[in-house]
PDB file of C-alpha atoms in Angstrom:
ATOM      1  CA  MET T   1       0.287  -0.177   0.553  1.00 61.00           C
ATOM      2  CA  LEU T   2       3.003   2.234   1.059  1.00 60.00           C
ATOM      3  CA  GLU T   3       4.840   1.291  -2.135  1.00 63.00           C
ATOM      4  CA  PHE T   4       1.222   2.469  -3.814  1.00 57.00           C
ATOM      5  CA  ALA T   5       0.934   5.511  -2.394  1.00 65.00           C
ATOM      6  CA  LEU T   6       4.602   6.550  -2.705  1.00 63.00           C
ATOM      7  CA  SER T   7       4.078   5.922  -7.066  1.00 64.00           C
ATOM      8  CA  GLY T   8       0.839   8.122  -6.761  1.00 60.00           C
ATOM      9  CA  LEU T   9       2.613  10.923  -5.325  1.00 61.00           C
ATOM     10  CA  ARG T  10       4.945  10.893  -7.910  1.00 68.00           C
ATOM     11  CA  SER T  11       2.611  10.416 -10.687  1.00 68.00           C
ATOM     12  CA  GLY T  12       0.152  13.052  -9.483  1.00 64.00           C
ATOM     13  CA  LEU T  13       2.650  15.305  -9.296  1.00 66.00           C
ATOM     14  CA  ARG T  14       4.427  15.113 -12.756  1.00 73.00           C
ATOM     15  CA  GLY T  15       0.963  14.877 -14.425  1.00 69.00           C
ATOM     16  CA  ARG T  16       0.180  18.027 -16.425  1.00 71.00           C
ATOM     17  CA  SER T  17      -3.005  17.561 -15.913  1.00 67.00           C
ATOM     18  CA  PHE T  18      -2.326  18.517 -11.718  1.00 68.00           C
ATOM     19  CA  HIS T  19       0.441  21.591 -12.900  1.00 75.00           C
ATOM     20  CA  ALA T  20      -3.723  22.152 -15.526  1.00 77.00           C
ATOM     21  CA  VAL T  21      -5.540  22.883 -12.873  1.00 71.00           C
ATOM     22  CA  PHE T  22      -3.175  24.205 -10.278  1.00 77.00           C
ATOM     23  CA  PHE T  23      -2.277  26.813 -12.552  1.00 82.00           C
ATOM     24  CA  LEU T  24      -6.242  27.968 -12.410  1.00 81.00           C
ATOM     25  CA  GLY T  25      -6.418  27.704  -9.197  1.00 80.00           C
ATOM     26  CA  VAL T  26      -3.740  29.926  -8.800  1.00 82.00           C
ATOM     27  CA  LEU T  27      -5.839  32.849 -11.719  1.00 86.00           C
ATOM     28  CA  THR T  28      -8.845  32.020  -9.423  1.00 84.00           C
ATOM     29  CA  ILE T  29      -6.710  32.937  -6.481  1.00 83.00           C
ATOM     30  CA  GLY T  30      -5.858  36.529  -8.568  1.00 84.00           C
ATOM     31  CA  ILE T  31      -9.577  36.989  -9.689  1.00 84.00           C
ATOM     32  CA  ALA T  32      -9.972  37.537  -5.640  1.00 82.00           C
ATOM     33  CA  TYR T  33      -7.688  39.898  -5.685  1.00 80.00           C
ATOM     34  CA  LEU T  34      -9.193  42.184  -7.932  1.00 81.00           C
ATOM     35  CA  SER T  35     -12.815  40.840  -7.391  1.00 80.00           C
ATOM     36  CA  GLY T  36     -11.602  43.771  -3.476  1.00 73.00           C
ATOM     37  CA  PHE T  37     -11.736  45.923  -5.329  1.00 75.00           C
ATOM     38  CA  PHE T  38     -15.797  45.828  -6.724  1.00 74.00           C
ATOM     39  CA  SER T  39     -16.384  46.520  -3.236  1.00 67.00           C
ATOM     40  CA  PRO T  40     -15.675  49.896  -1.732  1.00 65.00           C
ATOM     41  CA  ARG T  41     -16.578  48.967   2.177  1.00 71.00           C
ATOM     42  CA  GLN T  42     -16.323  45.047   1.986  1.00 80.00           C
ATOM     43  CA  PRO T  43     -12.993  44.601  -0.090  1.00 81.00           C
ATOM     44  CA  GLN T  44     -10.940  41.750   1.929  1.00 84.00           C
ATOM     45  CA  THR T  45     -14.465  40.079   2.564  1.00 86.00           C
ATOM     46  CA  VAL T  46     -15.089  39.471  -1.155  1.00 86.00           C
ATOM     47  CA  ALA T  47     -12.304  38.430  -2.153  1.00 87.00           C
ATOM     48  CA  LEU T  48     -12.264  35.743   0.258  1.00 89.00           C
ATOM     49  CA  ASP T  49     -15.354  34.660  -0.564  1.00 90.00           C
ATOM     50  CA  VAL T  50     -15.167  34.685  -4.401  1.00 89.00           C
ATOM     51  CA  GLY T  51     -11.198  33.258  -3.365  1.00 90.00           C
ATOM     52  CA  PHE T  52     -13.134  30.317  -0.724  1.00 93.00           C
ATOM     53  CA  SER T  53     -14.874  29.569  -3.679  1.00 91.00           C
ATOM     54  CA  GLY T  54     -11.633  29.545  -6.533  1.00 89.00           C
ATOM     55  CA  ILE T  55     -10.102  26.665  -4.024  1.00 91.00           C
ATOM     56  CA  ARG T  56     -13.459  24.554  -3.692  1.00 92.00           C
ATOM     57  CA  PHE T  57     -13.713  24.663  -7.270  1.00 91.00           C
ATOM     58  CA  SER T  58      -9.529  23.704  -7.594  1.00 90.00           C
ATOM     59  CA  LEU T  59      -9.707  21.026  -5.885  1.00 92.00           C
ATOM     60  CA  VAL T  60     -12.670  19.146  -7.068  1.00 93.00           C
ATOM     61  CA  LEU T  61     -11.420  19.133  -9.946  1.00 90.00           C
ATOM     62  CA  LEU T  62      -7.564  17.910  -9.026  1.00 90.00           C
ATOM     63  CA  ASN T  63      -9.093  15.451  -6.777  1.00 92.00           C
ATOM     64  CA  LEU T  64     -10.921  13.944 -10.033  1.00 92.00           C
ATOM     65  CA  PHE T  65      -8.166  14.205 -12.091  1.00 88.00           C
ATOM     66  CA  TRP T  66      -6.205  12.601  -9.840  1.00 89.00           C
ATOM     67  CA  VAL T  67      -8.423   9.527  -8.997  1.00 89.00           C
ATOM     68  CA  GLN T  68      -8.418   9.428 -12.924  1.00 87.00           C
ATOM     69  CA  GLU T  69      -4.790   9.463 -13.891  1.00 84.00           C
ATOM     70  CA  LEU T  70      -3.787   7.457 -10.601  1.00 82.00           C
ATOM     71  CA  VAL T  71      -6.525   4.697 -11.213  1.00 83.00           C
ATOM     72  CA  ALA T  72      -9.294   4.989 -14.123  1.00 79.00           C
ATOM     73  CA  ARG T  73      -6.261   5.914 -16.993  1.00 80.00           C
ATOM     74  CA  GLU T  74      -4.241   2.881 -14.988  1.00 76.00           C
ATOM     75  CA  ILE T  75      -7.100   0.355 -16.138  1.00 75.00           C
ATOM     76  CA  ASP T  76      -7.410   2.094 -19.129  1.00 74.00           C
ATOM     77  CA  ARG T  77      -4.076   1.236 -20.535  1.00 73.00           C
ATOM     78  CA  ARG T  78      -4.056  -2.007 -18.880  1.00 72.00           C
ATOM     79  CA  VAL T  79      -0.123  -0.321 -16.496  1.00 68.00           C
ATOM     80  CA  ILE T  80      -2.476  -1.826 -13.463  1.00 68.00           C
ATOM     81  CA  LEU T  81      -1.492  -5.440 -14.625  1.00 68.00           C
ATOM     82  CA  PHE T  82       1.757  -4.834 -13.302  1.00 70.00           C
ATOM     83  CA  SER T  83       1.030  -3.458 -10.561  1.00 66.00           C
ATOM     84  CA  LEU T  84      -1.105  -6.372  -9.784  1.00 66.00           C
ATOM     85  CA  ALA T  85       1.036  -8.585 -11.062  1.00 68.00           C
ATOM     86  CA  TYR T  86       2.184  -7.847  -7.112  1.00 68.00           C
ATOM     87  CA  PRO T  87       1.428 -10.454  -4.873  1.00 69.00           C
ATOM     88  CA  VAL T  88      -0.478  -7.462  -2.738  1.00 73.00           C
ATOM     89  CA  SER T  89      -4.546  -7.219  -2.948  1.00 78.00           C
ATOM     90  CA  ARG T  90      -6.735  -5.696  -4.944  1.00 77.00           C
ATOM     91  CA  ALA T  91      -8.194  -2.848  -1.873  1.00 81.00           C
ATOM     92  CA  ALA T  92      -4.563  -2.242  -0.923  1.00 83.00           C
ATOM     93  CA  PHE T  93      -3.528  -0.752  -4.782  1.00 82.00           C
ATOM     94  CA  LEU T  94      -6.399   1.639  -4.225  1.00 85.00           C
ATOM     95  CA  ALA T  95      -6.053   2.005  -0.709  1.00 86.00           C
ATOM     96  CA  GLY T  96      -3.132   3.666  -1.586  1.00 86.00           C
ATOM     97  CA  ARG T  97      -3.575   5.036  -4.666  1.00 86.00           C
ATOM     98  CA  PHE T  98      -6.402   6.977  -2.832  1.00 91.00           C
ATOM     99  CA  ALA T  99      -3.848   8.015   0.272  1.00 90.00           C
ATOM    100  CA  ALA T 100      -2.124   9.307  -2.442  1.00 89.00           C
ATOM    101  CA  VAL T 101      -4.192  11.392  -3.857  1.00 90.00           C
ATOM    102  CA  LEU T 102      -6.024  13.178   0.271  1.00 92.00           C
ATOM    103  CA  LEU T 103      -2.183  14.024  -0.024  1.00 90.00           C
ATOM    104  CA  LEU T 104      -1.542  15.618  -2.995  1.00 89.00           C
ATOM    105  CA  SER T 105      -4.769  17.141  -1.900  1.00 90.00           C
ATOM    106  CA  LEU T 106      -4.388  19.153   1.207  1.00 91.00           C
ATOM    107  CA  LEU T 107      -0.875  19.597  -0.330  1.00 88.00           C
ATOM    108  CA  ALA T 108      -2.193  21.859  -3.080  1.00 88.00           C
ATOM    109  CA  ALA T 109      -5.430  22.902  -0.187  1.00 91.00           C
ATOM    110  CA  THR T 110      -1.885  24.090   1.601  1.00 91.00           C
ATOM    111  CA  VAL T 111      -1.031  26.156  -1.190  1.00 88.00           C
ATOM    112  CA  LEU T 112      -3.892  27.721  -2.444  1.00 89.00           C
ATOM    113  CA  GLY T 113      -4.554  28.693   0.943  1.00 90.00           C
ATOM    114  CA  LEU T 114      -1.831  29.991   2.320  1.00 89.00           C
ATOM    115  CA  LEU T 115      -2.033  31.935  -1.625  1.00 89.00           C
ATOM    116  CA  LEU T 116      -5.222  33.793  -0.744  1.00 89.00           C
ATOM    117  CA  LEU T 117      -4.372  34.222   2.705  1.00 89.00           C
ATOM    118  CA  LEU T 118      -2.035  36.937   1.464  1.00 87.00           C
ATOM    119  CA  ALA T 119      -4.128  37.881  -1.502  1.00 86.00           C
ATOM    120  CA  VAL T 120      -7.391  38.421   0.987  1.00 86.00           C
ATOM    121  CA  LEU T 121      -4.538  40.807   3.327  1.00 83.00           C
ATOM    122  CA  MET T 122      -3.616  42.899  -0.080  1.00 82.00           C
ATOM    123  CA  ALA T 123      -6.900  43.429  -1.153  1.00 78.00           C
ATOM    124  CA  GLY T 124      -8.135  47.150   0.080  1.00 63.00           C
ATOM    125  CA  GLY T 125      -4.849  48.337  -0.382  1.00 61.00           C
ATOM    126  CA  SER T 126      -4.718  50.976   3.169  1.00 60.00           C
ATOM    127  CA  TYR T 127      -8.549  50.404   3.425  1.00 60.00           C
ATOM    128  CA  SER T 128      -9.515  48.804   7.231  1.00 64.00           C
ATOM    129  CA  GLN T 129     -13.327  47.874   6.357  1.00 68.00           C
ATOM    130  CA  GLU T 130     -16.043  48.405   9.522  1.00 69.00           C
ATOM    131  CA  PHE T 131     -16.446  44.068   9.662  1.00 76.00           C
ATOM    132  CA  PRO T 132     -12.476  42.397  10.140  1.00 81.00           C
ATOM    133  CA  LEU T 133     -12.019  38.925   9.187  1.00 86.00           C
ATOM    134  CA  ALA T 134     -10.743  35.962  10.866  1.00 86.00           C
ATOM    135  CA  LEU T 135      -7.883  34.492   9.224  1.00 87.00           C
ATOM    136  CA  GLY T 136      -6.769  32.463  12.094  1.00 89.00           C
ATOM    137  CA  LEU T 137      -8.271  29.395  12.974  1.00 92.00           C
ATOM    138  CA  PRO T 138     -11.700  29.993  11.050  1.00 93.00           C
ATOM    139  CA  PHE T 139      -9.518  30.219   7.961  1.00 94.00           C
ATOM    140  CA  TRP T 140      -7.959  27.324   7.310  1.00 94.00           C
ATOM    141  CA  THR T 141     -11.266  25.529   9.503  1.00 94.00           C
ATOM    142  CA  ALA T 142     -13.099  26.776   6.350  1.00 95.00           C
ATOM    143  CA  VAL T 143     -10.149  25.352   4.170  1.00 94.00           C
ATOM    144  CA  VAL T 144     -10.303  21.892   6.119  1.00 95.00           C
ATOM    145  CA  GLY T 145     -13.312  21.984   5.191  1.00 95.00           C
ATOM    146  CA  LEU T 146     -13.667  22.358   1.280  1.00 95.00           C
ATOM    147  CA  ALA T 147     -10.866  20.188   1.073  1.00 95.00           C
ATOM    148  CA  LEU T 148     -12.969  16.790   2.713  1.00 95.00           C
ATOM    149  CA  ASP T 149     -15.623  18.041   0.516  1.00 95.00           C
ATOM    150  CA  ALA T 150     -13.769  17.428  -2.153  1.00 95.00           C
ATOM    151  CA  ALA T 151     -12.107  14.229  -0.444  1.00 95.00           C
ATOM    152  CA  VAL T 152     -15.595  13.037  -0.521  1.00 95.00           C
ATOM    153  CA  VAL T 153     -15.903  13.783  -4.353  1.00 95.00           C
ATOM    154  CA  ALA T 154     -12.609  11.808  -4.612  1.00 94.00           C
ATOM    155  CA  ALA T 155     -14.578   9.061  -3.191  1.00 94.00           C
ATOM    156  CA  PHE T 156     -17.143   8.643  -5.037  1.00 94.00           C
ATOM    157  CA  ALA T 157     -15.177   8.638  -8.705  1.00 93.00           C
ATOM    158  CA  LEU T 158     -13.059   6.115  -6.991  1.00 92.00           C
ATOM    159  CA  CYS T 159     -16.163   3.766  -7.022  1.00 90.00           C
ATOM    160  CA  ILE T 160     -16.859   5.149 -10.434  1.00 91.00           C
ATOM    161  CA  ALA T 161     -13.141   4.435 -11.866  1.00 87.00           C
ATOM    162  CA  ALA T 162     -13.404   0.544 -10.161  1.00 86.00           C
ATOM    163  CA  LEU T 163     -16.408  -0.132 -11.816  1.00 84.00           C
ATOM    164  CA  SER T 164     -16.471   2.072 -15.040  1.00 80.00           C
ATOM    165  CA  THR T 165     -14.562   0.430 -18.306  1.00 76.00           C
ATOM    166  CA  VAL T 166     -14.788   4.310 -19.603  1.00 79.00           C
ATOM    167  CA  SER T 167     -11.703   6.439 -18.557  1.00 76.00           C
ATOM    168  CA  VAL T 168     -13.131   9.612 -18.341  1.00 84.00           C
ATOM    169  CA  LEU T 169     -16.236   8.834 -16.846  1.00 87.00           C
ATOM    170  CA  PRO T 170     -15.440   8.959 -13.215  1.00 88.00           C
ATOM    171  CA  LEU T 171     -14.223  12.446 -14.465  1.00 89.00           C
ATOM    172  CA  ALA T 172     -17.476  13.413 -15.783  1.00 90.00           C
ATOM    173  CA  LEU T 173     -20.184  11.015 -12.852  1.00 91.00           C
ATOM    174  CA  GLY T 174     -17.939  12.840 -10.366  1.00 92.00           C
ATOM    175  CA  ALA T 175     -17.978  16.531 -11.540  1.00 92.00           C
ATOM    176  CA  ALA T 176     -22.191  16.182 -11.717  1.00 92.00           C
ATOM    177  CA  PHE T 177     -21.477  14.232  -8.527  1.00 92.00           C
ATOM    178  CA  ALA T 178     -20.256  17.320  -6.997  1.00 92.00           C
ATOM    179  CA  VAL T 179     -22.657  19.726  -8.212  1.00 91.00           C
ATOM    180  CA  ALA T 180     -25.721  17.638  -6.714  1.00 88.00           C
ATOM    181  CA  GLY T 181     -23.911  17.482  -3.710  1.00 89.00           C
ATOM    182  CA  LYS T 182     -23.286  21.260  -3.375  1.00 89.00           C
ATOM    183  CA  ALA T 183     -26.704  22.404  -4.062  1.00 86.00           C
ATOM    184  CA  LEU T 184     -28.535  19.382  -2.582  1.00 84.00           C
ATOM    185  CA  GLY T 185     -28.995  21.974   1.078  1.00 79.00           C
ATOM    186  CA  ALA T 186     -29.401  24.814  -0.989  1.00 78.00           C
ATOM    187  CA  THR T 187     -33.017  22.499  -2.533  1.00 78.00           C
ATOM    188  CA  ILE T 188     -33.780  21.066   1.005  1.00 75.00           C
ATOM    189  CA  ASP T 189     -33.419  24.868   2.564  1.00 77.00           C
ATOM    190  CA  TYR T 190     -35.892  26.141  -0.370  1.00 74.00           C
ATOM    191  CA  LEU T 191     -38.421  23.151  -0.397  1.00 70.00           C
ATOM    192  CA  ALA T 192     -38.173  23.615   3.446  1.00 71.00           C
ATOM    193  CA  ARG T 193     -39.646  27.266   3.259  1.00 71.00           C
ATOM    194  CA  GLY T 194     -42.811  25.763   1.343  1.00 68.00           C
ATOM    195  CA  ALA T 195     -41.260  26.875  -2.338  1.00 66.00           C
ATOM    196  CA  ASP T 196     -42.292  30.933  -2.561  1.00 67.00           C
ATOM    197  CA  GLY T 197     -45.945  29.029  -2.107  1.00 67.00           C
ATOM    198  CA  ASN T 198     -45.533  26.492  -5.465  1.00 68.00           C
ATOM    199  CA  GLU T 199     -47.814  24.097  -3.931  1.00 72.00           C
ATOM    200  CA  GLU T 200     -46.631  22.181  -7.127  1.00 72.00           C
ATOM    201  CA  LEU T 201     -43.697  22.260  -6.911  1.00 69.00           C
ATOM    202  CA  LEU T 202     -43.748  21.269  -3.643  1.00 70.00           C
ATOM    203  CA  ALA T 203     -45.512  18.108  -3.779  1.00 73.00           C
ATOM    204  CA  SER T 204     -43.750  17.012  -7.457  1.00 71.00           C
ATOM    205  CA  TYR T 205     -40.255  17.540  -5.915  1.00 68.00           C
ATOM    206  CA  GLY T 206     -40.609  17.130  -2.579  1.00 72.00           C
ATOM    207  CA  PRO T 207     -41.182  13.613  -2.182  1.00 75.00           C
ATOM    208  CA  VAL T 208     -38.295  13.111  -4.322  1.00 75.00           C
ATOM    209  CA  VAL T 209     -35.499  15.177  -2.520  1.00 74.00           C
ATOM    210  CA  ASP T 210     -37.224  12.989   0.949  1.00 75.00           C
ATOM    211  CA  ARG T 211     -35.640   9.840  -0.498  1.00 79.00           C
ATOM    212  CA  ILE T 212     -32.053  11.694  -2.999  1.00 78.00           C
ATOM    213  CA  ARG T 213     -31.242  13.077   0.688  1.00 76.00           C
ATOM    214  CA  TRP T 214     -30.279   9.746   2.323  1.00 78.00           C
ATOM    215  CA  LEU T 215     -28.426   8.717   0.187  1.00 82.00           C
ATOM    216  CA  LEU T 216     -26.223  11.859  -1.287  1.00 86.00           C
ATOM    217  CA  PRO T 217     -24.066  13.539   0.945  1.00 88.00           C
ATOM    218  CA  ASP T 218     -24.915  17.228   2.234  1.00 89.00           C
ATOM    219  CA  LEU T 219     -21.456  18.705   0.315  1.00 91.00           C
ATOM    220  CA  SER T 220     -22.678  22.859   1.265  1.00 90.00           C
ATOM    221  CA  ARG T 221     -22.666  21.027   5.187  1.00 91.00           C
ATOM    222  CA  LEU T 222     -18.333  21.927   5.246  1.00 93.00           C
ATOM    223  CA  ASP T 223     -18.270  25.172   3.569  1.00 92.00           C
ATOM    224  CA  TRP T 224     -17.700  27.308   7.081  1.00 93.00           C
ATOM    225  CA  ARG T 225     -16.289  30.305   5.144  1.00 91.00           C
ATOM    226  CA  GLU T 226     -19.028  32.360   7.955  1.00 91.00           C
ATOM    227  CA  TRP T 227     -17.018  31.815  10.601  1.00 91.00           C
ATOM    228  CA  SER T 228     -13.897  33.585   8.597  1.00 91.00           C
ATOM    229  CA  MET T 229     -15.478  35.659   7.164  1.00 88.00           C
ATOM    230  CA  TYR T 230     -18.659  37.023   9.653  1.00 87.00           C
ATOM    231  CA  GLN T 231     -17.284  35.848  12.554  1.00 87.00           C
ATOM    232  CA  LEU T 232     -20.074  33.413  12.309  1.00 87.00           C
ATOM    233  CA  ALA T 233     -18.736  30.305  13.920  1.00 88.00           C
ATOM    234  CA  PRO T 234     -20.852  26.928  13.142  1.00 89.00           C
ATOM    235  CA  GLY T 235     -22.413  24.871  16.452  1.00 89.00           C
ATOM    236  CA  THR T 236     -20.103  22.541  17.929  1.00 90.00           C
ATOM    237  CA  GLU T 237     -22.289  19.920  16.885  1.00 92.00           C
ATOM    238  CA  MET T 238     -23.029  21.255  13.931  1.00 91.00           C
ATOM    239  CA  VAL T 239     -19.485  20.617  12.275  1.00 92.00           C
ATOM    240  CA  PHE T 240     -19.007  16.752  14.239  1.00 94.00           C
ATOM    241  CA  TRP T 241     -22.413  15.699  13.036  1.00 92.00           C
ATOM    242  CA  SER T 242     -20.255  17.365   9.259  1.00 93.00           C
ATOM    243  CA  VAL T 243     -17.756  15.900   9.354  1.00 94.00           C
ATOM    244  CA  ALA T 244     -19.178  12.144  10.723  1.00 94.00           C
ATOM    245  CA  MET T 245     -20.959  12.264   7.524  1.00 93.00           C
ATOM    246  CA  ALA T 246     -17.832  12.839   5.084  1.00 94.00           C
ATOM    247  CA  VAL T 247     -15.615  10.269   6.995  1.00 95.00           C
ATOM    248  CA  GLY T 248     -19.207   7.677   6.613  1.00 94.00           C
ATOM    249  CA  TYR T 249     -19.039   8.614   3.577  1.00 94.00           C
ATOM    250  CA  ILE T 250     -15.389   8.460   2.460  1.00 94.00           C
ATOM    251  CA  VAL T 251     -15.564   5.209   4.002  1.00 94.00           C
ATOM    252  CA  LEU T 252     -17.857   3.290   2.388  1.00 94.00           C
ATOM    253  CA  LEU T 253     -17.004   4.608  -1.016  1.00 93.00           C
ATOM    254  CA  VAL T 254     -13.844   3.118  -0.708  1.00 92.00           C
ATOM    255  CA  VAL T 255     -15.510  -0.271   0.677  1.00 93.00           C
ATOM    256  CA  ALA T 256     -17.319  -0.450  -2.350  1.00 91.00           C
ATOM    257  CA  ALA T 257     -14.714   1.128  -4.727  1.00 90.00           C
ATOM    258  CA  SER T 258     -12.504  -1.703  -3.050  1.00 88.00           C
ATOM    259  CA  LEU T 259     -15.376  -4.874  -3.642  1.00 89.00           C
ATOM    260  CA  LEU T 260     -15.843  -4.000  -6.653  1.00 86.00           C
ATOM    261  CA  PHE T 261     -12.349  -3.970  -8.029  1.00 82.00           C
ATOM    262  CA  SER T 262     -11.908  -7.227  -6.610  1.00 82.00           C
ATOM    263  CA  LEU T 263     -14.356  -8.635  -8.556  1.00 80.00           C
ATOM    264  CA  ARG T 264     -14.005  -6.389 -11.876  1.00 74.00           C
ATOM    265  CA  GLU T 265     -11.891  -9.165 -14.792  1.00 72.00           C
ATOM    266  CA  PHE T 266      -9.516  -7.978 -16.584  1.00 67.00           C
ATOM    267  CA  SER T 267      -8.380  -9.302 -19.502  1.00 62.00           C
TER     268      SER T 267
END
């Protein structure tokens, strides 16, 4: 497992997709810095909000590309046969590759977080906004939440890669999963408030969303940026259950991927 993780780290850092998406992440941090100038009263808050969204977008893409390159593409090119020739289980191969993805994601989150922190401190010049930001523990807690969000998406993509015979399917379905998981919380809240009085919409989609919420994780619960932006700390119980939800989904998806991969036949 350790050898697969180390080889995955080397491959992930050398991959062209990593360089391209990481450059895109740095570019979004630059956009976050420039966006602060569009708000004369709260430049740092605007820059921080845009930057968090950019980090989430970049981390999700990076995790999807890493799963595709380290697992799906190796299966598609039959390189996996050389790895499975060693006296190790298939579950160890997947676990090692997933560990490499997690380590790479934490590294990328740390670097992008430092860049965002620098951009926010520079945004607005010498202007002192009325509501100061919390750029210590709240800031890094938000970054960890975004990294955990991306890890759930990576686990789902890994499960698809273990089953799929099309190398781009984990990337496509993983992206759809990330969008759906992020939008689920807002959809549930909208329906819970009565859907603006639209009884037909509530009757049509309410039962469907109630079933989906038991299958799809609400990734919006891992977005804790308001603590850093407005010093509105999330409740301890809410954070605990959000982390438990994410870790539970990751464990279930990785176990499912291992079971599916162990039953797969390679020609």
